[in-house]
Amino acid sequence: MKKLMLFLLALLPIVANAQQKLSVDQVKSQWQARNLKVEVERPNILQLVQTFQNAFPTYSGGELIKFSKSKTPYENNDKIVDLRNGYVLYSEDDPDSDNDEQMQACVWRRSNGHSLFAVNLHRFSNEIDVTCFYDYNPQTKTLSPDKSLSQFFTPSFPGYNYRVFLPQHGKNVEIKEVFGYLTITHTYSWDGMRPVNPQTSIERFDSYQATFAEKVFFADEHPLTKYAMIDVDKDGFPELWLSSDDDSYQAVFAVKLTMDYVGGQDDRTTLSFYKGAVCTSGHCGAGCMSAIYRTVKESAYGSTLMDIQEYDNSKDDFGPSQFTLDGEEISESKGEAFVRKLGGEITFQPRWKNL
């Protein structure tokens, strides 16, 4: 019994130390509340990280400090200590570890004589990403939270995850959002004081525009210059909505598994939304009107219902609807039932971002 008690007492410091580690969520909620005192003159990036780690101890921060003190330091994609460029990174590369965190940190010189210090923490499982920005005042040797940068990035789709990549070389910050097949990159430049003016690009954007050009007239004269993310089928995963500057040309794509065009508009047609569906309606040629309903299910292209009406000269009006569902003719009653099931038209309020 005595040996067991001694063993348990020996474990107490280990348990206490483990309990002191903060999660990424905890750091996110706490980092803006405290100024941090730096104990050395002219601190390098590691000394700034050590100051942060003393105040907000994390698993990845502790491992980074241990790695920096190792006798055989090395640099690869998982562990980097670059004092010259003011950049460090530690990423957990043990597949059996429960501590799947990554820490990055870098420092910029500000034009006012101060420095901007940034720490990024990313958790891979149940993803969360937080970037903590501090102004370093060399006169007072104090790191003060730069709260003006606490919300410097607004995700394209609320609640969805993203990754921040701090610069090792150069000064630009990159943020990547991945929505299945779709990758959106935001590149922030440095203005002497902070990351600013994000330039946004979509991976394989030429393919999106080329696919849209196959469906419309004069697409080259109306390039798609902005985007929004919307959830057509309300499953929590967004679809991509592209538009020209004047909103006259628009295209919607399902992007979870691949790039699927599901609807759009040009100078002949109009785009509208229904419950789980996108509709393209308007002229389909001389004396022809159409409404094409494409459904989205589980963030993928579903079925296509086509409603075509041809002009009847004898009646001086359009004739009855001719319906096809996924290329097969169906009765008017079945076609109308399909449309009724979609309900009334839905209006989205997109948050447009420029490309």
PDB file of C-alpha atoms in Angstrom, residues 74-298:
ATOM      1  CA  TYR A  74      16.349  20.351 -38.234  1.00  0.00           C
ATOM      2  CA  GLU A  75      13.859  21.927 -40.589  1.00  0.00           C
ATOM      3  CA  ASN A  76      11.104  20.204 -42.507  1.00  0.00           C
ATOM      4  CA  ASN A  77       7.409  20.699 -43.098  1.00  0.00           C
ATOM      5  CA  ASP A  78       6.521  19.847 -39.491  1.00  0.00           C
ATOM      6  CA  LYS A  79       9.112  21.641 -37.355  1.00  0.00           C
ATOM      7  CA  ILE A  80      10.778  24.931 -38.255  1.00  0.00           C
ATOM      8  CA  VAL A  81      12.856  27.326 -36.173  1.00  0.00           C
ATOM      9  CA  ASP A  82      13.947  30.219 -38.411  1.00  0.00           C
ATOM     10  CA  LEU A  83      15.355  32.967 -36.194  1.00  0.00           C
ATOM     11  CA  ARG A  84      16.660  34.973 -39.136  1.00  0.00           C
ATOM     12  CA  ASN A  85      13.229  35.361 -40.720  1.00  0.00           C
ATOM     13  CA  GLY A  86      11.350  35.508 -37.428  1.00  0.00           C
ATOM     14  CA  TYR A  87       9.262  32.379 -37.994  1.00  0.00           C
ATOM     15  CA  VAL A  88       8.634  29.125 -36.117  1.00  0.00           C
ATOM     16  CA  LEU A  89       6.313  26.170 -36.639  1.00  0.00           C
ATOM     17  CA  TYR A  90       5.512  22.992 -34.772  1.00  0.00           C
ATOM     18  CA  SER A  91       2.995  20.475 -36.104  1.00  0.00           C
ATOM     19  CA  GLU A  92       2.219  17.204 -34.351  1.00  0.00           C
ATOM     20  CA  ASP A  93       3.296  14.443 -36.701  1.00  0.00           C
ATOM     21  CA  ASP A  94       2.631  11.423 -34.471  1.00  0.00           C
ATOM     22  CA  PRO A  95      -0.415   9.553 -35.858  1.00  0.00           C
ATOM     23  CA  ASP A  96      -0.978   7.968 -32.438  1.00  0.00           C
ATOM     24  CA  SER A  97      -1.037  11.286 -30.584  1.00  0.00           C
ATOM     25  CA  ASP A  98      -4.227  12.873 -29.292  1.00  0.00           C
ATOM     26  CA  ASN A  99      -2.559  16.301 -29.393  1.00  0.00           C
ATOM     27  CA  ASP A 100      -3.174  17.080 -33.041  1.00  0.00           C
ATOM     28  CA  GLU A 101      -2.218  20.754 -32.815  1.00  0.00           C
ATOM     29  CA  GLN A 102      -0.134  23.039 -34.938  1.00  0.00           C
ATOM     30  CA  MET A 103       1.489  26.265 -33.773  1.00  0.00           C
ATOM     31  CA  GLN A 104       2.959  28.929 -36.045  1.00  0.00           C
ATOM     32  CA  ALA A 105       4.384  32.279 -35.019  1.00  0.00           C
ATOM     33  CA  CYS A 106       6.017  35.168 -36.836  1.00  0.00           C
ATOM     34  CA  VAL A 107       6.955  38.793 -36.269  1.00  0.00           C
ATOM     35  CA  TRP A 108       6.884  41.876 -38.482  1.00  0.00           C
ATOM     36  CA  ARG A 109       8.599  45.221 -37.906  1.00  0.00           C
ATOM     37  CA  ARG A 110       6.046  48.023 -37.806  1.00  0.00           C
ATOM     38  CA  SER A 111       6.669  51.436 -39.324  1.00  0.00           C
ATOM     39  CA  ASN A 112       6.140  53.122 -35.926  1.00  0.00           C
ATOM     40  CA  GLY A 113       9.124  51.354 -34.332  1.00  0.00           C
ATOM     41  CA  HIS A 114       7.026  48.635 -32.709  1.00  0.00           C
ATOM     42  CA  SER A 115       6.613  45.032 -33.919  1.00  0.00           C
ATOM     43  CA  LEU A 116       3.557  42.943 -34.690  1.00  0.00           C
ATOM     44  CA  PHE A 117       3.774  39.438 -33.219  1.00  0.00           C
ATOM     45  CA  ALA A 118       1.326  36.742 -34.366  1.00  0.00           C
ATOM     46  CA  VAL A 119       0.671  33.264 -32.985  1.00  0.00           C
ATOM     47  CA  ASN A 120      -1.566  30.883 -34.898  1.00  0.00           C
ATOM     48  CA  LEU A 121      -2.961  27.706 -33.321  1.00  0.00           C
ATOM     49  CA  HIS A 122      -4.788  25.091 -35.356  1.00  0.00           C
ATOM     50  CA  ARG A 123      -6.482  21.911 -34.175  1.00  0.00           C
ATOM     51  CA  PHE A 124      -6.999  19.280 -36.877  1.00  0.00           C
ATOM     52  CA  SER A 125      -9.759  17.179 -35.287  1.00  0.00           C
ATOM     53  CA  ASN A 126     -12.957  19.146 -34.646  1.00  0.00           C
ATOM     54  CA  GLU A 127     -11.162  21.887 -36.529  1.00  0.00           C
ATOM     55  CA  ILE A 128     -10.607  25.292 -35.043  1.00  0.00           C
ATOM     56  CA  ASP A 129      -8.130  27.998 -36.022  1.00  0.00           C
ATOM     57  CA  VAL A 130      -7.197  31.071 -33.973  1.00  0.00           C
ATOM     58  CA  THR A 131      -4.636  33.800 -34.641  1.00  0.00           C
ATOM     59  CA  CYS A 132      -3.503  35.991 -31.747  1.00  0.00           C
ATOM     60  CA  PHE A 133      -1.987  39.373 -32.691  1.00  0.00           C
ATOM     61  CA  TYR A 134       0.126  41.444 -30.307  1.00  0.00           C
ATOM     62  CA  ASP A 135       1.788  44.825 -30.594  1.00  0.00           C
ATOM     63  CA  TYR A 136       5.277  44.750 -29.084  1.00  0.00           C
ATOM     64  CA  ASN A 137       6.444  48.047 -27.602  1.00  0.00           C
ATOM     65  CA  PRO A 138      10.248  47.948 -27.205  1.00  0.00           C
ATOM     66  CA  GLN A 139      10.178  50.879 -24.769  1.00  0.00           C
ATOM     67  CA  THR A 140       8.001  49.077 -22.246  1.00  0.00           C
ATOM     68  CA  LYS A 141       8.937  45.521 -23.331  1.00  0.00           C
ATOM     69  CA  THR A 142       5.222  44.700 -23.411  1.00  0.00           C
ATOM     70  CA  LEU A 143       3.077  42.606 -25.750  1.00  0.00           C
ATOM     71  CA  SER A 144      -0.404  44.158 -25.962  1.00  0.00           C
ATOM     72  CA  PRO A 145      -3.281  42.361 -27.720  1.00  0.00           C
ATOM     73  CA  ASP A 146      -4.054  44.101 -31.012  1.00  0.00           C
ATOM     74  CA  LYS A 147      -7.824  43.791 -30.789  1.00  0.00           C
ATOM     75  CA  SER A 148      -8.295  45.604 -34.107  1.00  0.00           C
ATOM     76  CA  LEU A 149      -6.992  42.434 -35.794  1.00  0.00           C
ATOM     77  CA  SER A 150      -9.037  39.954 -33.762  1.00  0.00           C
ATOM     78  CA  GLN A 151     -11.605  39.735 -36.579  1.00  0.00           C
ATOM     79  CA  PHE A 152      -9.364  40.576 -39.524  1.00  0.00           C
ATOM     80  CA  PHE A 153     -10.813  37.672 -41.533  1.00  0.00           C
ATOM     81  CA  THR A 154     -14.507  36.906 -42.071  1.00  0.00           C
ATOM     82  CA  PRO A 155     -15.165  33.347 -43.329  1.00  0.00           C
ATOM     83  CA  SER A 156     -17.014  32.999 -46.611  1.00  0.00           C
ATOM     84  CA  PHE A 157     -19.567  30.729 -44.959  1.00  0.00           C
ATOM     85  CA  PRO A 158     -20.492  31.238 -41.280  1.00  0.00           C
ATOM     86  CA  GLY A 159     -19.125  28.610 -38.947  1.00  0.00           C
ATOM     87  CA  TYR A 160     -17.035  26.873 -41.579  1.00  0.00           C
ATOM     88  CA  ASN A 161     -13.348  26.141 -41.027  1.00  0.00           C
ATOM     89  CA  TYR A 162     -10.291  27.770 -42.540  1.00  0.00           C
ATOM     90  CA  ARG A 163      -6.488  27.692 -42.241  1.00  0.00           C
ATOM     91  CA  VAL A 164      -4.151  30.634 -41.652  1.00  0.00           C
ATOM     92  CA  PHE A 165      -0.600  30.448 -43.027  1.00  0.00           C
ATOM     93  CA  LEU A 166       1.794  32.967 -41.500  1.00  0.00           C
ATOM     94  CA  PRO A 167       4.791  33.999 -43.614  1.00  0.00           C
ATOM     95  CA  GLN A 168       8.241  32.509 -43.178  1.00  0.00           C
ATOM     96  CA  HIS A 169       9.484  34.287 -46.288  1.00  0.00           C
ATOM     97  CA  GLY A 170       8.052  37.629 -47.331  1.00  0.00           C
ATOM     98  CA  LYS A 171       5.316  39.389 -45.395  1.00  0.00           C
ATOM     99  CA  ASN A 172       2.011  38.182 -46.833  1.00  0.00           C
ATOM    100  CA  VAL A 173      -0.519  36.156 -44.850  1.00  0.00           C
ATOM    101  CA  GLU A 174      -2.510  33.470 -46.664  1.00  0.00           C
ATOM    102  CA  ILE A 175      -5.847  32.066 -45.569  1.00  0.00           C
ATOM    103  CA  LYS A 176      -7.284  29.013 -47.274  1.00  0.00           C
ATOM    104  CA  GLU A 177     -10.877  27.835 -47.134  1.00  0.00           C
ATOM    105  CA  VAL A 178     -11.613  24.359 -48.454  1.00  0.00           C
ATOM    106  CA  PHE A 179     -15.181  23.371 -49.315  1.00  0.00           C
ATOM    107  CA  GLY A 180     -14.757  19.870 -50.715  1.00  0.00           C
ATOM    108  CA  TYR A 181     -13.641  20.339 -54.335  1.00  0.00           C
ATOM    109  CA  LEU A 182     -13.486  24.131 -53.942  1.00  0.00           C
ATOM    110  CA  THR A 183     -10.443  25.946 -52.519  1.00  0.00           C
ATOM    111  CA  ILE A 184     -10.547  29.709 -51.918  1.00  0.00           C
ATOM    112  CA  THR A 185      -7.331  31.576 -51.057  1.00  0.00           C
ATOM    113  CA  HIS A 186      -7.175  35.040 -49.481  1.00  0.00           C
ATOM    114  CA  THR A 187      -3.772  36.757 -49.602  1.00  0.00           C
ATOM    115  CA  TYR A 188      -3.212  39.718 -47.279  1.00  0.00           C
ATOM    116  CA  SER A 189      -0.383  42.156 -48.052  1.00  0.00           C
ATOM    117  CA  TRP A 190       1.633  44.146 -45.488  1.00  0.00           C
ATOM    118  CA  ASP A 191       1.155  47.929 -45.275  1.00  0.00           C
ATOM    119  CA  GLY A 192       3.817  48.620 -42.665  1.00  0.00           C
ATOM    120  CA  MET A 193       1.460  48.166 -39.728  1.00  0.00           C
ATOM    121  CA  ARG A 194      -0.824  45.192 -40.406  1.00  0.00           C
ATOM    122  CA  PRO A 195      -2.061  42.633 -42.988  1.00  0.00           C
ATOM    123  CA  VAL A 196      -4.495  44.411 -45.343  1.00  0.00           C
ATOM    124  CA  ASN A 197      -6.266  44.357 -48.723  1.00  0.00           C
ATOM    125  CA  PRO A 198      -7.005  40.645 -49.176  1.00  0.00           C
ATOM    126  CA  GLN A 199      -6.787  39.440 -52.764  1.00  0.00           C
ATOM    127  CA  THR A 200      -9.099  36.472 -53.247  1.00  0.00           C
ATOM    128  CA  SER A 201      -8.704  33.692 -55.801  1.00  0.00           C
ATOM    129  CA  ILE A 202     -10.533  30.452 -56.535  1.00  0.00           C
ATOM    130  CA  GLU A 203      -8.551  27.384 -57.487  1.00  0.00           C
ATOM    131  CA  ARG A 204      -9.369  26.189 -61.039  1.00  0.00           C
ATOM    132  CA  PHE A 205     -11.440  29.330 -61.574  1.00  0.00           C
ATOM    133  CA  ASP A 206     -10.924  29.142 -65.352  1.00  0.00           C
ATOM    134  CA  SER A 207     -12.767  25.815 -65.327  1.00  0.00           C
ATOM    135  CA  TYR A 208     -15.753  27.340 -63.534  1.00  0.00           C
ATOM    136  CA  GLN A 209     -15.926  30.218 -65.982  1.00  0.00           C
ATOM    137  CA  ALA A 210     -15.463  27.933 -69.021  1.00  0.00           C
ATOM    138  CA  THR A 211     -18.239  25.620 -67.823  1.00  0.00           C
ATOM    139  CA  PHE A 212     -20.531  28.605 -67.365  1.00  0.00           C
ATOM    140  CA  ALA A 213     -19.590  29.963 -70.816  1.00  0.00           C
ATOM    141  CA  GLU A 214     -20.903  26.734 -72.367  1.00  0.00           C
ATOM    142  CA  LYS A 215     -24.355  27.451 -70.899  1.00  0.00           C
ATOM    143  CA  VAL A 216     -24.812  31.138 -71.749  1.00  0.00           C
ATOM    144  CA  PHE A 217     -24.396  33.747 -74.496  1.00  0.00           C
ATOM    145  CA  PHE A 218     -21.660  36.418 -74.420  1.00  0.00           C
ATOM    146  CA  ALA A 219     -20.133  35.220 -71.142  1.00  0.00           C
ATOM    147  CA  ASP A 220     -16.710  36.600 -72.133  1.00  0.00           C
ATOM    148  CA  GLU A 221     -18.147  40.106 -72.105  1.00  0.00           C
ATOM    149  CA  HIS A 222     -19.425  39.658 -68.547  1.00  0.00           C
ATOM    150  CA  PRO A 223     -16.655  37.994 -66.503  1.00  0.00           C
ATOM    151  CA  LEU A 224     -17.566  36.552 -63.135  1.00  0.00           C
ATOM    152  CA  THR A 225     -15.881  38.838 -60.623  1.00  0.00           C
ATOM    153  CA  LYS A 226     -17.427  38.070 -57.220  1.00  0.00           C
ATOM    154  CA  TYR A 227     -18.667  35.114 -55.214  1.00  0.00           C
ATOM    155  CA  ALA A 228     -20.828  34.101 -52.278  1.00  0.00           C
ATOM    156  CA  MET A 229     -21.410  30.821 -50.459  1.00  0.00           C
ATOM    157  CA  ILE A 230     -25.028  29.731 -49.948  1.00  0.00           C
ATOM    158  CA  ASP A 231     -26.644  26.526 -48.703  1.00  0.00           C
ATOM    159  CA  VAL A 232     -29.268  25.583 -51.282  1.00  0.00           C
ATOM    160  CA  ASP A 233     -30.298  22.249 -49.751  1.00  0.00           C
ATOM    161  CA  LYS A 234     -29.860  23.306 -46.091  1.00  0.00           C
ATOM    162  CA  ASP A 235     -27.511  20.457 -45.225  1.00  0.00           C
ATOM    163  CA  GLY A 236     -24.836  22.659 -43.636  1.00  0.00           C
ATOM    164  CA  PHE A 237     -22.463  22.472 -46.606  1.00  0.00           C
ATOM    165  CA  PRO A 238     -22.446  25.456 -48.983  1.00  0.00           C
ATOM    166  CA  GLU A 239     -22.729  25.867 -52.729  1.00  0.00           C
ATOM    167  CA  LEU A 240     -20.739  28.406 -54.767  1.00  0.00           C
ATOM    168  CA  TRP A 241     -22.577  31.382 -56.301  1.00  0.00           C
ATOM    169  CA  LEU A 242     -20.618  33.466 -58.845  1.00  0.00           C
ATOM    170  CA  SER A 243     -21.697  36.766 -60.386  1.00  0.00           C
ATOM    171  CA  SER A 244     -20.582  39.526 -62.744  1.00  0.00           C
ATOM    172  CA  ASP A 245     -20.114  43.057 -61.378  1.00  0.00           C
ATOM    173  CA  ASP A 246     -23.596  44.152 -62.454  1.00  0.00           C
ATOM    174  CA  ASP A 247     -25.271  40.846 -61.402  1.00  0.00           C
ATOM    175  CA  SER A 248     -26.559  40.291 -64.941  1.00  0.00           C
ATOM    176  CA  TYR A 249     -24.602  37.040 -65.320  1.00  0.00           C
ATOM    177  CA  GLN A 250     -24.631  34.499 -62.506  1.00  0.00           C
ATOM    178  CA  ALA A 251     -23.782  30.837 -61.966  1.00  0.00           C
ATOM    179  CA  VAL A 252     -24.313  28.361 -59.126  1.00  0.00           C
ATOM    180  CA  PHE A 253     -22.145  25.272 -58.620  1.00  0.00           C
ATOM    181  CA  ALA A 254     -22.313  22.310 -56.260  1.00  0.00           C
ATOM    182  CA  VAL A 255     -18.726  21.800 -55.069  1.00  0.00           C
ATOM    183  CA  LYS A 256     -18.668  19.088 -52.413  1.00  0.00           C
ATOM    184  CA  LEU A 257     -17.435  16.221 -54.594  1.00  0.00           C
ATOM    185  CA  THR A 258     -16.654  17.890 -57.900  1.00  0.00           C
ATOM    186  CA  MET A 259     -17.672  20.962 -59.902  1.00  0.00           C
ATOM    187  CA  ASP A 260     -21.355  20.617 -60.921  1.00  0.00           C
ATOM    188  CA  TYR A 261     -23.148  23.491 -62.654  1.00  0.00           C
ATOM    189  CA  VAL A 262     -26.697  23.650 -61.280  1.00  0.00           C
ATOM    190  CA  GLY A 263     -28.056  26.935 -62.618  1.00  0.00           C
ATOM    191  CA  GLY A 264     -27.433  30.482 -63.720  1.00  0.00           C
ATOM    192  CA  GLN A 265     -28.586  33.411 -65.755  1.00  0.00           C
ATOM    193  CA  ASP A 266     -27.592  35.573 -68.724  1.00  0.00           C
ATOM    194  CA  ASP A 267     -29.344  38.142 -70.914  1.00  0.00           C
ATOM    195  CA  ARG A 268     -32.008  35.562 -71.889  1.00  0.00           C
ATOM    196  CA  THR A 269     -32.679  33.845 -68.595  1.00  0.00           C
ATOM    197  CA  THR A 270     -33.276  34.477 -64.894  1.00  0.00           C
ATOM    198  CA  LEU A 271     -31.934  32.644 -61.860  1.00  0.00           C
ATOM    199  CA  SER A 272     -34.198  31.723 -58.946  1.00  0.00           C
ATOM    200  CA  PHE A 273     -34.058  29.437 -55.920  1.00  0.00           C
ATOM    201  CA  TYR A 274     -36.460  26.934 -54.409  1.00  0.00           C
ATOM    202  CA  LYS A 275     -36.319  24.432 -51.582  1.00  0.00           C
ATOM    203  CA  GLY A 276     -33.325  22.309 -52.516  1.00  0.00           C
ATOM    204  CA  ALA A 277     -33.322  23.477 -56.135  1.00  0.00           C
ATOM    205  CA  VAL A 278     -32.010  26.096 -58.545  1.00  0.00           C
ATOM    206  CA  CYS A 279     -34.123  27.258 -61.492  1.00  0.00           C
ATOM    207  CA  THR A 280     -32.989  28.809 -64.776  1.00  0.00           C
ATOM    208  CA  SER A 281     -35.958  30.201 -66.676  1.00  0.00           C
ATOM    209  CA  GLY A 282     -36.492  32.294 -69.785  1.00  0.00           C
ATOM    210  CA  HIS A 283     -36.130  32.097 -73.562  1.00  0.00           C
ATOM    211  CA  CYS A 284     -34.770  28.884 -75.051  1.00  0.00           C
ATOM    212  CA  GLY A 285     -34.939  29.977 -78.674  1.00  0.00           C
ATOM    213  CA  ALA A 286     -37.407  31.467 -81.151  1.00  0.00           C
ATOM    214  CA  GLY A 287     -40.929  30.823 -79.864  1.00  0.00           C
ATOM    215  CA  CYS A 288     -39.699  28.790 -76.900  1.00  0.00           C
ATOM    216  CA  MET A 289     -39.816  29.325 -73.144  1.00  0.00           C
ATOM    217  CA  SER A 290     -38.286  27.010 -70.583  1.00  0.00           C
ATOM    218  CA  ALA A 291     -37.829  26.535 -66.864  1.00  0.00           C
ATOM    219  CA  ILE A 292     -35.032  24.167 -65.837  1.00  0.00           C
ATOM    220  CA  TYR A 293     -35.115  23.002 -62.218  1.00  0.00           C
ATOM    221  CA  ARG A 294     -31.958  21.299 -60.946  1.00  0.00           C
ATOM    222  CA  THR A 295     -32.087  19.838 -57.469  1.00  0.00           C
ATOM    223  CA  VAL A 296     -29.242  19.787 -54.957  1.00  0.00           C
ATOM    224  CA  LYS A 297     -29.196  16.916 -52.476  1.00  0.00           C
ATOM    225  CA  GLU A 298     -26.489  16.378 -49.874  1.00  0.00           C
TER     226      GLU A 298
END
